[in-house]
């Protein structure tokens, strides 16, 4: 099992970043051993969600935990069979605990309007 | 001569200026009117044109033959817009991100990518008040307006004075409308928002090498910051229109100002004379070739879905919104 959490920095105490495509870091966590691998996200001007989805897929994640996910990223992650959980807050550690306790919502559809916009 | 009427901020009065300028000049000049605001065209409300031709405009989208694709990912790596992604065994094409450049097809080592036309909208042309009128209508849900603006500009008659009603904002569709214009007539209002967006529009016009003239609409509602800014930047203000209830009522009824108050014609003719004398002075400094013309050609010609189609003449006016939009 490999969980990807969007974050502002590296390590379990880093704050969760609520955006998927434009989060500064993707933190890949093994929930058993709590070992982490931080990957810096360098989104371009266009298609950040698509680019981010490809990065996360190539790193072999099974689950993504974030604040919100836009339509393009959702399509990319879903195509790879990755489960997406949204509504994460606090630190990476908090988000992992919330996920384990079933407090996060599984996003079967996009939860943001793309370009970091709110859903309309 | 091409006069592009732009603003940065929406709702400052671009269409009011464009329509009344055209109607004031029609007896003296051979005019043509192009509504380049393909996302929300509104000049038809005032000019009530009769549409005679409808031309479908699109872009070329990649289509992947999965039996030939080896998931090497070269297409995704090449695409500046992240419009194509390789996820496991699948290749995803994101229509709204794709600019139709064809690079993915060029770099594909197995020849798995072909291109298929995709309609973005239509360009309509006809006649209004004795001059040629055209407008573009972007299909609902489409994000790319520039191919429509390019197609509208290709249809310009070089022997006529072109009045282009540009889209609001300072993004790609506005740049497409302003590119190649002899003058950018920037319509603003004396408010902090008006000033903020005027500065953005001035930046775009200067980058394109298009001389700038300013019109202040709703004069009197705010302060003198616009005038101070224009003075500081050396931008001529050719016309000021007061904030006036009668003008607002005419607008709300879809009546052009010069039809109801013919005295305004002289003021718009004066505006035109100021513009020509300014364009004459600045002609030498107009830069050319900001956008690669071959790319524009590829986008519009390559993506023309079928030849212009003659349609039964249709009158459009205040109650006719974007017809394409209603259908979609």
Tab-separated table of C-alpha atoms in Angstrom:
chain	number	residue	atom	x	y	z
A	1	UNK	CA	0.000	0.000	0.000
A	2	UNK	CA	1.300	3.438	-0.969
A	3	UNK	CA	-0.600	6.585	-0.055
A	4	UNK	CA	0.046	9.931	-1.740
A	5	UNK	CA	-0.793	13.019	0.334
A	6	UNK	CA	-0.552	16.542	-1.110
A	7	UNK	CA	1.534	18.700	1.210
A	8	UNK	CA	3.349	21.993	1.674
A	9	UNK	CA	6.624	20.271	2.573
A	10	UNK	CA	8.366	17.009	3.396
A	11	UNK	CA	7.812	14.758	6.443
A	12	UNK	CA	4.746	13.665	8.409
A	13	UNK	CA	4.437	17.011	10.213
A	14	UNK	CA	4.135	19.053	7.007
A	15	UNK	CA	0.744	20.742	6.480
A	16	UNK	CA	-1.619	19.156	3.973
A	17	UNK	CA	-2.041	21.289	0.832
A	18	UNK	CA	-5.696	21.436	-0.227
A	19	UNK	CA	-5.010	21.580	-3.987
A	20	UNK	CA	-4.079	18.471	-5.949
A	21	UNK	CA	-2.646	19.737	-9.233
A	22	UNK	CA	-0.767	22.705	-7.786
A	23	UNK	CA	0.315	21.317	-4.404
A	24	UNK	CA	4.013	22.012	-3.746
A	25	UNK	CA	4.759	18.385	-2.761
A	26	UNK	CA	3.434	14.891	-3.187
A	27	UNK	CA	4.313	12.910	-0.074
A	28	UNK	CA	4.237	9.154	-0.644
A	29	UNK	CA	3.676	7.373	2.653
A	30	UNK	CA	3.796	3.678	3.567
A	31	UNK	CA	1.013	3.518	6.227
A	32	UNK	CA	2.595	0.457	7.941
A	33	UNK	CA	6.141	1.730	8.389
A	34	UNK	CA	5.354	5.479	8.096
A	35	UNK	CA	8.347	5.934	5.800
A	36	UNK	CA	7.886	8.849	3.409
A	37	UNK	CA	9.154	9.907	0.033
A	38	UNK	CA	8.620	13.540	-0.937
A	39	UNK	CA	8.362	14.484	-4.607
A	40	UNK	CA	8.419	18.172	-5.518
A	41	UNK	CA	5.606	19.166	-7.856
A	42	UNK	CA	6.533	21.597	-10.615
A	43	UNK	CA	3.298	22.361	-12.441
A	44	UNK	CA	3.495	24.159	-15.785
A	45	UNK	CA	1.218	26.966	-16.891
A	46	UNK	CA	-1.354	24.611	-18.391
A	47	UNK	CA	-2.822	21.241	-17.454
A	48	UNK	CA	-1.420	21.043	-13.909
A	49	UNK	CA	-3.961	18.384	-12.922
A	50	UNK	CA	-3.049	16.131	-15.844
A	51	UNK	CA	0.655	16.519	-15.154
A	52	UNK	CA	0.195	15.822	-11.422
A	53	UNK	CA	-1.904	12.727	-12.106
A	54	UNK	CA	0.856	11.335	-14.339
A	55	UNK	CA	3.477	11.985	-11.647
A	56	UNK	CA	1.428	10.236	-8.968
A	57	UNK	CA	0.601	7.285	-11.246
A	58	UNK	CA	4.256	6.866	-12.230
A	59	UNK	CA	5.219	6.739	-8.529
A	60	UNK	CA	2.887	3.794	-7.981
A	61	UNK	CA	0.366	5.225	-5.491
A	62	UNK	CA	-2.815	3.283	-4.639
A	63	UNK	CA	-4.574	6.079	-2.773
A	64	UNK	CA	-4.505	9.876	-3.027
A	65	UNK	CA	-5.431	12.058	-0.033
A	66	UNK	CA	-5.955	15.761	-0.744
A	67	UNK	CA	-8.299	18.707	-0.214
A	68	UNK	CA	-10.009	18.843	-3.589
A	69	UNK	CA	-9.544	17.262	-6.984
A	70	UNK	CA	-10.404	18.819	-10.359
A	71	UNK	CA	-11.927	17.099	-13.388
A	72	UNK	CA	-8.752	16.463	-15.389
A	73	UNK	CA	-6.816	15.068	-12.429
A	74	UNK	CA	-9.788	12.963	-11.384
A	75	UNK	CA	-10.009	11.383	-14.824
A	76	UNK	CA	-6.265	10.626	-14.890
A	77	UNK	CA	-6.145	9.115	-11.403
A	78	UNK	CA	-9.355	7.118	-11.900
A	79	UNK	CA	-8.072	5.670	-15.183
A	80	UNK	CA	-5.134	4.257	-13.213
A	81	UNK	CA	-7.526	2.809	-10.602
A	82	UNK	CA	-6.318	5.137	-7.849
A	83	UNK	CA	-8.827	5.885	-5.074
A	84	UNK	CA	-9.128	9.582	-4.154
A	85	UNK	CA	-10.064	10.873	-0.708
A	86	UNK	CA	-10.801	14.566	-0.200
A	87	UNK	CA	-11.373	16.976	2.670
A	88	UNK	CA	-7.964	16.389	4.299
A	89	UNK	CA	-6.823	19.047	6.822
A	90	UNK	CA	-4.048	19.646	9.334
A	91	UNK	CA	-0.728	17.839	8.987
A	92	UNK	CA	0.070	14.821	6.844
A	93	UNK	CA	-0.081	12.745	10.051
A	94	UNK	CA	-3.573	14.104	10.869
A	95	UNK	CA	-4.758	13.308	7.345
A	96	UNK	CA	-3.487	9.750	7.614
A	97	UNK	CA	-5.301	9.292	10.943
A	98	UNK	CA	-8.502	10.769	9.507
A	99	UNK	CA	-8.259	8.399	6.563
A	100	UNK	CA	-7.771	5.388	8.833
A	101	UNK	CA	-10.726	6.454	10.995
A	102	UNK	CA	-12.933	6.751	7.875
A	103	UNK	CA	-13.377	10.496	8.327
A	104	UNK	CA	-12.404	11.460	4.762
A	105	UNK	CA	-14.805	11.413	1.810
A	106	UNK	CA	-14.080	9.216	-1.189
A	107	UNK	CA	-14.324	11.358	-4.321
A	108	UNK	CA	-16.044	9.365	-7.034
A	109	UNK	CA	-16.399	12.592	-9.013
A	110	UNK	CA	-14.339	15.823	-9.232
A	111	UNK	CA	-14.751	18.131	-6.228
A	112	UNK	CA	-13.284	21.282	-7.769
A	113	UNK	CA	-13.884	23.094	-11.029
A	114	UNK	CA	-10.327	22.869	-12.360
A	115	UNK	CA	-7.756	25.698	-12.330
A	116	UNK	CA	-8.051	25.543	-8.526
A	117	UNK	CA	-11.572	26.958	-8.776
A	118	UNK	CA	-14.425	26.030	-6.527
A	119	UNK	CA	-17.116	23.808	-7.927
A	120	UNK	CA	-19.971	25.802	-9.447
B	1	UNK	CA	-7.400	50.554	-41.552
B	2	UNK	CA	-8.313	48.445	-38.555
B	3	UNK	CA	-9.626	49.928	-35.320
B	4	UNK	CA	-9.855	47.403	-32.496
B	5	UNK	CA	-12.005	48.459	-29.568
B	6	UNK	CA	-10.843	46.823	-26.353
B	7	UNK	CA	-10.971	47.559	-22.646
B	8	UNK	CA	-9.478	45.070	-20.261
B	9	UNK	CA	-12.415	45.452	-17.892
B	10	UNK	CA	-15.747	44.133	-19.141
B	11	UNK	CA	-18.812	46.345	-19.332
B	12	UNK	CA	-17.018	49.636	-19.945
B	13	UNK	CA	-18.793	50.321	-23.230
B	14	UNK	CA	-16.745	48.693	-26.009
B	15	UNK	CA	-19.807	47.756	-28.001
B	16	UNK	CA	-21.423	51.162	-27.481
B	17	UNK	CA	-18.333	52.841	-28.932
B	18	UNK	CA	-17.875	50.305	-31.738
B	19	UNK	CA	-21.511	50.368	-32.875
B	20	UNK	CA	-21.861	54.148	-32.734
B	21	UNK	CA	-18.536	54.696	-34.471
B	22	UNK	CA	-19.636	52.413	-37.309
B	23	UNK	CA	-23.066	54.056	-37.607
B	24	UNK	CA	-21.562	57.547	-37.561
B	25	UNK	CA	-19.097	56.732	-40.333
B	26	UNK	CA	-21.291	54.685	-42.649
B	27	UNK	CA	-22.238	57.653	-44.832
B	28	UNK	CA	-18.599	58.781	-45.249
B	29	UNK	CA	-16.522	55.629	-45.226
B	30	UNK	CA	-16.917	52.092	-46.408
B	31	UNK	CA	-17.192	50.336	-43.062
B	32	UNK	CA	-17.235	46.705	-41.914
B	33	UNK	CA	-18.100	45.532	-38.420
B	34	UNK	CA	-16.644	42.447	-36.722
B	35	UNK	CA	-17.841	41.313	-33.310
B	36	UNK	CA	-14.797	39.427	-31.971
B	37	UNK	CA	-16.323	38.751	-28.550
B	38	UNK	CA	-17.138	35.183	-29.539
B	39	UNK	CA	-17.974	34.132	-25.986
B	40	UNK	CA	-20.652	36.770	-25.505
B	41	UNK	CA	-21.293	38.725	-28.703
B	42	UNK	CA	-23.760	41.588	-28.252
B	43	UNK	CA	-23.325	44.004	-31.156
B	44	UNK	CA	-26.196	42.259	-32.975
B	45	UNK	CA	-28.552	43.636	-30.316
B	46	UNK	CA	-27.896	47.155	-31.609
B	47	UNK	CA	-27.162	46.483	-35.287
B	48	UNK	CA	-29.813	43.792	-35.933
B	49	UNK	CA	-27.878	42.153	-38.783
B	50	UNK	CA	-29.192	39.822	-41.455
B	51	UNK	CA	-26.975	36.698	-41.485
B	52	UNK	CA	-26.324	35.114	-44.881
B	53	UNK	CA	-23.337	32.785	-44.347
B	54	UNK	CA	-22.444	30.401	-41.546
B	55	UNK	CA	-18.966	28.910	-41.420
B	56	UNK	CA	-18.026	26.138	-39.006
B	57	UNK	CA	-14.629	26.585	-37.315
B	58	UNK	CA	-12.717	23.998	-35.371
B	59	UNK	CA	-9.377	22.594	-34.367
B	60	UNK	CA	-7.638	19.282	-35.023
B	61	UNK	CA	-7.620	16.902	-32.076
B	62	UNK	CA	-5.332	13.874	-31.765
B	63	UNK	CA	-6.915	10.445	-31.930
B	64	UNK	CA	-4.852	7.501	-30.708
B	65	UNK	CA	-4.989	4.052	-32.252
B	66	UNK	CA	-4.392	1.889	-29.184
B	67	UNK	CA	-3.372	-1.104	-31.312
B	68	UNK	CA	-0.364	0.882	-32.599
B	69	UNK	CA	0.487	2.716	-29.355
B	70	UNK	CA	3.347	1.320	-27.255
B	71	UNK	CA	2.784	3.771	-24.351
B	72	UNK	CA	6.242	5.294	-24.811
B	73	UNK	CA	4.920	8.658	-23.540
B	74	UNK	CA	6.697	10.818	-26.161
B	75	UNK	CA	3.404	12.594	-26.982
B	76	UNK	CA	2.761	13.497	-23.334
B	77	UNK	CA	6.363	14.704	-22.911
B	78	UNK	CA	6.136	16.907	-26.008
B	79	UNK	CA	2.816	18.561	-25.153
B	80	UNK	CA	3.330	21.979	-23.571
B	81	UNK	CA	-0.325	22.062	-22.530
B	82	UNK	CA	-0.511	18.605	-20.911
B	83	UNK	CA	-3.387	17.852	-23.237
B	84	UNK	CA	-2.354	14.239	-23.753
B	85	UNK	CA	-1.442	11.836	-20.948
B	86	UNK	CA	-0.281	8.235	-20.839
B	87	UNK	CA	-1.774	6.454	-17.836
B	88	UNK	CA	-0.793	2.801	-17.716
B	89	UNK	CA	-1.983	1.268	-20.996
B	90	UNK	CA	-4.305	4.146	-21.802
B	91	UNK	CA	-3.737	7.452	-23.562
B	92	UNK	CA	-6.067	10.241	-22.464
B	93	UNK	CA	-6.703	13.273	-24.679
B	94	UNK	CA	-8.007	16.374	-22.916
B	95	UNK	CA	-9.978	18.233	-25.584
B	96	UNK	CA	-10.203	21.551	-23.783
B	97	UNK	CA	-6.442	21.727	-23.118
B	98	UNK	CA	-5.456	20.791	-26.683
B	99	UNK	CA	-4.403	23.712	-28.909
B	100	UNK	CA	-4.462	21.572	-32.050
B	101	UNK	CA	-0.781	22.110	-32.898
B	102	UNK	CA	-0.177	18.550	-34.083
B	103	UNK	CA	3.150	18.082	-32.251
B	104	UNK	CA	2.009	14.815	-30.605
B	105	UNK	CA	1.388	13.342	-34.040
B	106	UNK	CA	4.815	14.479	-35.261
B	107	UNK	CA	6.728	12.931	-32.359
B	108	UNK	CA	4.818	9.620	-32.174
B	109	UNK	CA	7.338	6.942	-33.238
B	110	UNK	CA	4.704	4.322	-34.083
B	111	UNK	CA	2.320	6.469	-36.105
B	112	UNK	CA	-0.491	5.775	-33.652
B	113	UNK	CA	-1.790	9.349	-33.693
B	114	UNK	CA	-4.046	10.812	-36.349
B	115	UNK	CA	-5.941	14.091	-36.216
B	116	UNK	CA	-9.669	14.582	-36.347
B	117	UNK	CA	-11.537	17.856	-36.738
B	118	UNK	CA	-13.488	19.126	-33.753
B	119	UNK	CA	-15.944	22.019	-34.043
B	120	UNK	CA	-15.351	24.966	-31.710
B	121	UNK	CA	-18.068	27.229	-33.004
B	122	UNK	CA	-19.259	29.137	-36.047
B	123	UNK	CA	-18.554	32.393	-37.791
B	124	UNK	CA	-21.624	34.147	-39.148
B	125	UNK	CA	-21.551	36.885	-41.718
B	126	UNK	CA	-24.092	39.084	-43.379
B	127	UNK	CA	-25.110	42.694	-43.506
B	128	UNK	CA	-26.280	45.307	-41.036
B	129	UNK	CA	-27.340	48.900	-41.692
B	130	UNK	CA	-25.673	48.906	-45.095
B	131	UNK	CA	-22.287	47.450	-44.153
B	132	UNK	CA	-20.825	43.946	-43.816
B	133	UNK	CA	-21.276	42.435	-40.373
B	134	UNK	CA	-19.703	39.288	-38.950
B	135	UNK	CA	-19.518	37.668	-35.572
B	136	UNK	CA	-18.267	34.432	-34.034
B	137	UNK	CA	-20.118	32.136	-31.665
B	138	UNK	CA	-18.114	29.785	-29.508
B	139	UNK	CA	-19.940	26.550	-28.740
B	140	UNK	CA	-21.040	26.139	-25.132
B	141	UNK	CA	-18.417	24.231	-23.154
B	142	UNK	CA	-15.527	25.079	-25.491
B	143	UNK	CA	-12.563	26.941	-24.010
B	144	UNK	CA	-10.671	28.045	-27.119
B	145	UNK	CA	-11.920	31.224	-28.719
B	146	UNK	CA	-8.885	32.291	-30.760
B	147	UNK	CA	-9.486	30.163	-33.894
B	148	UNK	CA	-12.844	31.910	-34.273
B	149	UNK	CA	-11.234	35.335	-33.938
B	150	UNK	CA	-8.564	34.380	-36.507
B	151	UNK	CA	-11.250	33.175	-38.919
B	152	UNK	CA	-13.212	36.413	-38.473
B	153	UNK	CA	-10.072	38.415	-39.281
B	154	UNK	CA	-9.322	36.324	-42.371
B	155	UNK	CA	-12.707	37.369	-43.707
B	156	UNK	CA	-11.868	41.086	-43.474
B	157	UNK	CA	-12.152	43.141	-46.631
B	158	UNK	CA	-8.794	45.005	-46.808
B	159	UNK	CA	-10.418	47.865	-48.718
B	160	UNK	CA	-12.869	48.681	-45.970
B	161	UNK	CA	-12.416	50.383	-42.627
B	162	UNK	CA	-12.626	47.539	-40.099
B	163	UNK	CA	-14.196	48.135	-36.705
B	164	UNK	CA	-13.396	45.198	-34.464
B	165	UNK	CA	-15.301	44.881	-31.192
B	166	UNK	CA	-12.723	42.959	-29.131
B	167	UNK	CA	-13.510	40.619	-26.225
B	168	UNK	CA	-13.026	41.888	-22.664
B	169	UNK	CA	-9.953	40.872	-20.697
B	170	UNK	CA	-6.349	40.686	-21.815
B	171	UNK	CA	-6.082	36.994	-22.658
B	172	UNK	CA	-5.551	35.116	-25.917
B	173	UNK	CA	-8.864	36.066	-27.621
B	174	UNK	CA	-8.226	39.773	-26.947
B	175	UNK	CA	-4.643	39.496	-28.168
B	176	UNK	CA	-5.914	37.766	-31.313
B	177	UNK	CA	-8.370	40.631	-31.931
B	178	UNK	CA	-5.785	43.390	-31.289
B	179	UNK	CA	-2.957	41.835	-33.289
B	180	UNK	CA	-2.421	43.694	-36.541
B	181	UNK	CA	-4.757	46.573	-35.639
B	182	UNK	CA	-3.716	50.109	-36.607
B	183	UNK	CA	-5.171	51.502	-33.405
B	184	UNK	CA	-6.317	49.997	-30.112
B	185	UNK	CA	-9.166	52.149	-28.876
B	186	UNK	CA	-9.307	51.370	-25.164
B	187	UNK	CA	-12.629	52.122	-23.487
B	188	UNK	CA	-12.436	52.624	-19.755
B	189	UNK	CA	-14.374	54.093	-16.867
B	190	UNK	CA	-13.038	56.393	-14.122
B	191	UNK	CA	-13.021	53.810	-11.324
B	192	UNK	CA	-10.192	51.892	-9.642
B	193	UNK	CA	-11.276	48.747	-11.557
B	194	UNK	CA	-11.328	50.689	-14.800
B	195	UNK	CA	-7.816	52.008	-14.174
B	196	UNK	CA	-6.453	48.626	-13.086
B	197	UNK	CA	-7.687	46.882	-16.214
B	198	UNK	CA	-6.818	49.798	-18.495
B	199	UNK	CA	-3.197	49.388	-17.385
B	200	UNK	CA	-3.360	45.680	-18.278
B	201	UNK	CA	-4.865	46.458	-21.694
B	202	UNK	CA	-2.224	49.147	-22.335
B	203	UNK	CA	0.451	46.539	-21.558
B	204	UNK	CA	-1.003	44.127	-24.110
B	205	UNK	CA	-1.405	46.749	-26.849
B	206	UNK	CA	2.158	47.995	-26.283
B	207	UNK	CA	3.542	44.439	-26.448
B	208	UNK	CA	1.792	44.037	-29.786
B	209	UNK	CA	3.113	47.372	-31.053
B	210	UNK	CA	-0.397	48.769	-31.565
B	211	UNK	CA	-0.834	52.537	-30.975
B	212	UNK	CA	-3.287	53.315	-28.171
B	213	UNK	CA	-6.106	55.835	-27.878
B	214	UNK	CA	-8.437	56.093	-24.887
B	215	UNK	CA	-12.165	56.730	-24.469
B	216	UNK	CA	-13.557	57.439	-21.003
B	217	UNK	CA	-17.120	56.266	-20.588
B	218	UNK	CA	-19.423	57.034	-17.629
B	219	UNK	CA	-17.314	60.090	-17.021
B	220	UNK	CA	-18.094	61.657	-13.653
B	221	UNK	CA	-18.781	58.510	-11.639
B	222	UNK	CA	-15.329	58.312	-10.129
B	223	UNK	CA	-12.138	60.312	-9.885
B	224	UNK	CA	-9.449	61.742	-12.147
B	225	UNK	CA	-7.010	58.860	-11.837
B	226	UNK	CA	-7.539	57.698	-15.426
B	227	UNK	CA	-6.742	61.154	-16.774
B	228	UNK	CA	-3.658	61.415	-14.594
B	229	UNK	CA	-2.495	57.984	-15.712
B	230	UNK	CA	-3.071	58.786	-19.409
B	231	UNK	CA	-1.170	62.050	-19.076
B	232	UNK	CA	1.726	60.333	-17.363
B	233	UNK	CA	1.851	57.605	-20.023
B	234	UNK	CA	1.316	59.952	-22.961
B	235	UNK	CA	-1.944	58.303	-24.008
B	236	UNK	CA	-4.429	60.539	-25.834
B	237	UNK	CA	-8.025	60.651	-24.564
B	238	UNK	CA	-10.112	61.228	-27.689
B	239	UNK	CA	-13.616	61.099	-26.232
B	240	UNK	CA	-15.375	61.325	-22.880
B	241	UNK	CA	-18.964	60.224	-22.461
B	242	UNK	CA	-20.752	61.468	-19.367
B	243	UNK	CA	-22.605	59.191	-17.008
B	244	UNK	CA	-26.088	59.995	-18.183
B	245	UNK	CA	-29.466	58.432	-17.534
B	246	UNK	CA	-30.735	58.966	-21.081
B	247	UNK	CA	-27.730	57.128	-22.546
B	248	UNK	CA	-28.290	54.253	-20.122
B	249	UNK	CA	-31.985	54.011	-21.017
B	250	UNK	CA	-31.195	53.908	-24.760
B	251	UNK	CA	-28.622	51.192	-24.139
B	252	UNK	CA	-31.102	49.132	-22.134
B	253	UNK	CA	-33.553	49.365	-25.040
B	254	UNK	CA	-30.943	48.269	-27.588
B	255	UNK	CA	-31.072	51.628	-29.380
B	256	UNK	CA	-27.767	52.996	-30.697
B	257	UNK	CA	-26.978	56.395	-29.210
B	258	UNK	CA	-26.545	58.095	-32.599
B	259	UNK	CA	-29.960	56.883	-33.811
B	260	UNK	CA	-31.779	58.561	-30.944
B	261	UNK	CA	-29.465	61.533	-30.481
B	262	UNK	CA	-27.963	62.346	-33.916
B	263	UNK	CA	-25.863	65.159	-32.450
B	264	UNK	CA	-23.548	62.433	-31.150
B	265	UNK	CA	-22.561	61.528	-34.724
B	266	UNK	CA	-20.293	64.560	-34.936
B	267	UNK	CA	-18.517	63.505	-31.762
B	268	UNK	CA	-17.874	60.012	-33.130
B	269	UNK	CA	-16.708	61.442	-36.473
B	270	UNK	CA	-14.355	63.688	-34.520
B	271	UNK	CA	-13.125	60.599	-32.629
B	272	UNK	CA	-12.424	58.939	-35.971
B	273	UNK	CA	-10.448	61.914	-37.237
B	274	UNK	CA	-8.369	61.946	-34.071
B	275	UNK	CA	-7.696	58.233	-34.550
B	276	UNK	CA	-6.603	58.605	-38.183
B	277	UNK	CA	-4.254	61.456	-37.457
B	278	UNK	CA	-2.780	59.470	-34.567
B	279	UNK	CA	-2.438	56.305	-36.690
B	280	UNK	CA	-0.687	58.357	-39.367
B	281	UNK	CA	1.881	59.597	-36.856
B	282	UNK	CA	2.481	56.183	-35.293
B	283	UNK	CA	2.419	54.094	-38.453
B	284	UNK	CA	6.174	53.673	-38.627
B	285	UNK	CA	6.374	52.234	-35.141
B	286	UNK	CA	3.833	49.454	-35.657
B	287	UNK	CA	5.549	46.142	-35.078
B	288	UNK	CA	4.638	43.185	-37.203
B	289	UNK	CA	4.760	39.441	-36.876
B	290	UNK	CA	4.231	38.951	-33.152
B	291	UNK	CA	2.442	35.701	-33.817
B	292	UNK	CA	3.814	33.107	-36.211
B	293	UNK	CA	1.503	33.462	-39.170
B	294	UNK	CA	1.954	29.880	-40.393
B	295	UNK	CA	0.682	28.614	-37.068
B	296	UNK	CA	-2.379	30.802	-37.350
B	297	UNK	CA	-2.952	29.524	-40.857
B	298	UNK	CA	-2.687	25.942	-39.731
B	299	UNK	CA	-5.119	26.558	-36.923
B	300	UNK	CA	-7.769	28.144	-39.050
B	301	UNK	CA	-7.358	26.597	-42.491
B	302	UNK	CA	-6.489	23.132	-41.277
B	303	UNK	CA	-9.374	23.170	-38.947
B	304	UNK	CA	-12.040	24.541	-41.237
B	305	UNK	CA	-14.594	21.789	-41.172
B	306	UNK	CA	-16.406	22.594	-44.356
B	307	UNK	CA	-16.697	25.447	-46.781
B	308	UNK	CA	-18.789	28.464	-45.924
B	309	UNK	CA	-22.392	27.601	-46.226
B	310	UNK	CA	-25.074	29.869	-47.554
B	311	UNK	CA	-28.044	29.869	-45.285
B	312	UNK	CA	-31.496	31.325	-45.652
B	313	UNK	CA	-31.110	34.921	-44.494
B	314	UNK	CA	-31.797	35.152	-40.792
B	315	UNK	CA	-32.449	38.396	-38.965
B	316	UNK	CA	-30.952	38.477	-35.517
B	317	UNK	CA	-31.698	41.061	-32.920
B	318	UNK	CA	-32.261	41.661	-29.233
B	319	UNK	CA	-34.157	38.463	-28.589
B	320	UNK	CA	-31.792	36.211	-30.448
B	321	UNK	CA	-28.950	35.118	-28.236
B	322	UNK	CA	-26.089	32.954	-29.437
B	323	UNK	CA	-28.049	30.511	-31.579
B	324	UNK	CA	-25.411	27.835	-31.313
B	325	UNK	CA	-25.512	28.097	-27.567
B	326	UNK	CA	-29.224	27.613	-27.407
B	327	UNK	CA	-28.994	24.548	-29.579
B	328	UNK	CA	-26.181	23.090	-27.501
